Structures are given as C-alpha cells and as structure tokens.
Amino acid sequence: WVVEFYNRLTWLRREWLREISSRDALTGLLNKREFNRELARLYRLAARERRPLTIAMLDVDHFKAYNDNYGHQSGDRCLVKIAEIIRARSRRGGDLAGRVGGEEFAIVWYGNDRVTVNLMLEQLLRRVRELAIPHEHTGTARKWITLSAGARWLIPDSNSNPDAAIHEADMLLYESKQAGRDCFRLD
C-alpha cells in the first residue's frame, strides 16, 4: 500500500509540474513553447486526416500605451479578460489557445470551414469590444481596448509546415494593423 501511495503521489507531482510548466501564469492559456508543440501535433493530424486548420494570431491594439497610462496591474487585468474570451472561443477538443507574447495570443481551430472561421473571428473581436475596457490613449477615435487578428485557413499537407502558416498569419495580422486595427484578415 505504501509503495502504491508513493507511486501515485509521484505521478500526481509529475503531472502537476507538467501542467504548470505548459501554462502561462497570468492567463492560464498555453504558453508559447507548449502552444508550438501542440500545434505541430495538430498540424500532423490535420494533414493525415485532410481536415482544415485555422491559425489565428491576435494582438491587443495600442497595448503599450494602455500599460504606460493605466499601469501594469490594469494591463494584466485586461489581458486576463481577453484570455477568458479567447478560451471561450476555443473549447472544442481540437482547438488550441495560447499566449505567445506580451499582448499576443494565438488560436488554432480544427475542422472549420472558412465561413464559420470568418464568423468566429467577427464574434471574437466584437466580444473584446463589448468588454468596453476604457482606453483614452489609442491616438484614434476609439476609446476602448480592441483586438486585431490575422488568420490563415488551410488544409495541411506533407509539403507545408506550421511555422510557415504561423508566419502567414502574422503577415495577415500586420495587414489588419495597417488597415486601422480592430479588424481581421483571413486568407
């Protein structure tokens, strides 16, 4: 009994350590390392099953100005609220959500058609607007926190890789930033 107890205790400790080392401490979403690892696994699965995959890169607009003017604690609370929305939009078994940078997030949706992805991105950006987190220092007419996104929809194959898809989603995110922010680009 004692040996069994210690074996179970060791297993629980190992699982707990694995869990805390794979999560972002602030938001509870996957950290960048774990997100990339899980993305590679999901990418191989999608290629094998010939199923569509969407990789969306998200960035909080004018976040540095928000942190500078409202403080880092307010910035952290803002990121936590946005992470809750992202988590709610990625609850299915094949979905991933991670915090991949300071104010940068990523989502992977498995098996959705382009029309559904378009609607999901619209809803995501709208939900962030509906938080109505005041931000008087955007330098624009918008006076609340918004999100910009770039998303790459594809059916992976053996000639493609997740790093290239992330790069393409990043370029689409950059386009949405150049287009005035608070919008998304889907390719």
Short mmCIF file of C-alpha atoms in Angstrom, two decimals, residues 70-133:
data_model
loop_
_atom_site.label_atom_id
_atom_site.label_comp_id
_atom_site.label_asym_id
_atom_site.label_seq_id
_atom_site.Cartn_x
_atom_site.Cartn_y
_atom_site.Cartn_z
CA TYR A 70 -3.12 52.77 -16.72
CA GLY A 71 -0.35 50.70 -15.10
CA HIS A 72 0.78 47.11 -15.38
CA GLN A 73 -1.82 45.77 -12.95
CA SER A 74 -4.59 47.19 -15.13
CA GLY A 75 -2.79 45.76 -18.15
CA ASP A 76 -2.71 42.33 -16.52
CA ARG A 77 -6.43 42.50 -15.71
CA CYS A 78 -7.11 43.49 -19.32
CA LEU A 79 -5.12 40.52 -20.65
CA VAL A 80 -6.93 38.13 -18.30
CA LYS A 81 -10.34 39.33 -19.54
CA ILE A 82 -9.28 38.95 -23.17
CA ALA A 83 -7.85 35.50 -22.43
CA GLU A 84 -11.24 34.46 -21.00
CA ILE A 85 -12.90 35.41 -24.28
CA ILE A 86 -10.26 33.56 -26.28
CA ARG A 87 -10.65 30.48 -24.07
CA ALA A 88 -14.42 30.57 -24.57
CA ARG A 89 -13.89 30.62 -28.36
CA SER A 90 -11.56 27.60 -28.33
CA ARG A 91 -13.22 24.97 -26.18
CA ARG A 92 -13.52 22.07 -28.62
CA GLY A 93 -11.14 19.15 -28.33
CA GLY A 94 -9.12 20.04 -31.44
CA ASP A 95 -8.79 23.74 -30.62
CA LEU A 96 -5.77 25.44 -29.07
CA ALA A 97 -5.36 28.82 -27.42
CA GLY A 98 -2.13 30.32 -26.19
CA ARG A 99 -0.41 33.46 -25.07
CA VAL A 100 2.59 33.68 -27.38
CA GLY A 101 3.92 37.11 -26.41
CA GLY A 102 3.25 40.01 -24.06
CA GLU A 103 -0.08 41.07 -25.57
CA GLU A 104 -0.10 38.49 -28.36
CA PHE A 105 -2.33 35.46 -28.46
CA ALA A 106 -2.83 32.61 -30.90
CA ILE A 107 -5.76 30.32 -31.61
CA VAL A 108 -5.94 27.16 -33.68
CA TRP A 109 -9.34 25.93 -34.81
CA TYR A 110 -9.58 22.42 -36.21
CA GLY A 111 -12.05 21.33 -38.88
CA ASN A 112 -13.99 24.56 -39.54
CA ASP A 113 -14.90 25.86 -42.99
CA ARG A 114 -13.90 29.40 -44.00
CA VAL A 115 -17.40 30.84 -43.49
CA THR A 116 -17.50 29.56 -39.91
CA VAL A 117 -13.99 30.89 -39.23
CA ASN A 118 -14.99 34.30 -40.56
CA LEU A 119 -17.98 34.38 -38.18
CA MET A 120 -15.86 33.19 -35.25
CA LEU A 121 -13.31 35.95 -35.82
CA GLU A 122 -16.05 38.59 -36.08
CA GLN A 123 -17.58 37.36 -32.81
CA LEU A 124 -14.20 37.30 -31.08
CA LEU A 125 -13.38 40.91 -31.98
CA ARG A 126 -16.92 42.02 -31.10
CA ARG A 127 -16.74 40.35 -27.68
CA VAL A 128 -13.49 42.20 -26.90
CA ARG A 129 -15.16 45.49 -27.90
CA GLU A 130 -18.13 44.61 -25.68
CA LEU A 131 -15.81 44.41 -22.68
CA ALA A 132 -15.71 48.21 -23.07
CA ILE A 133 -12.35 48.49 -21.33
#
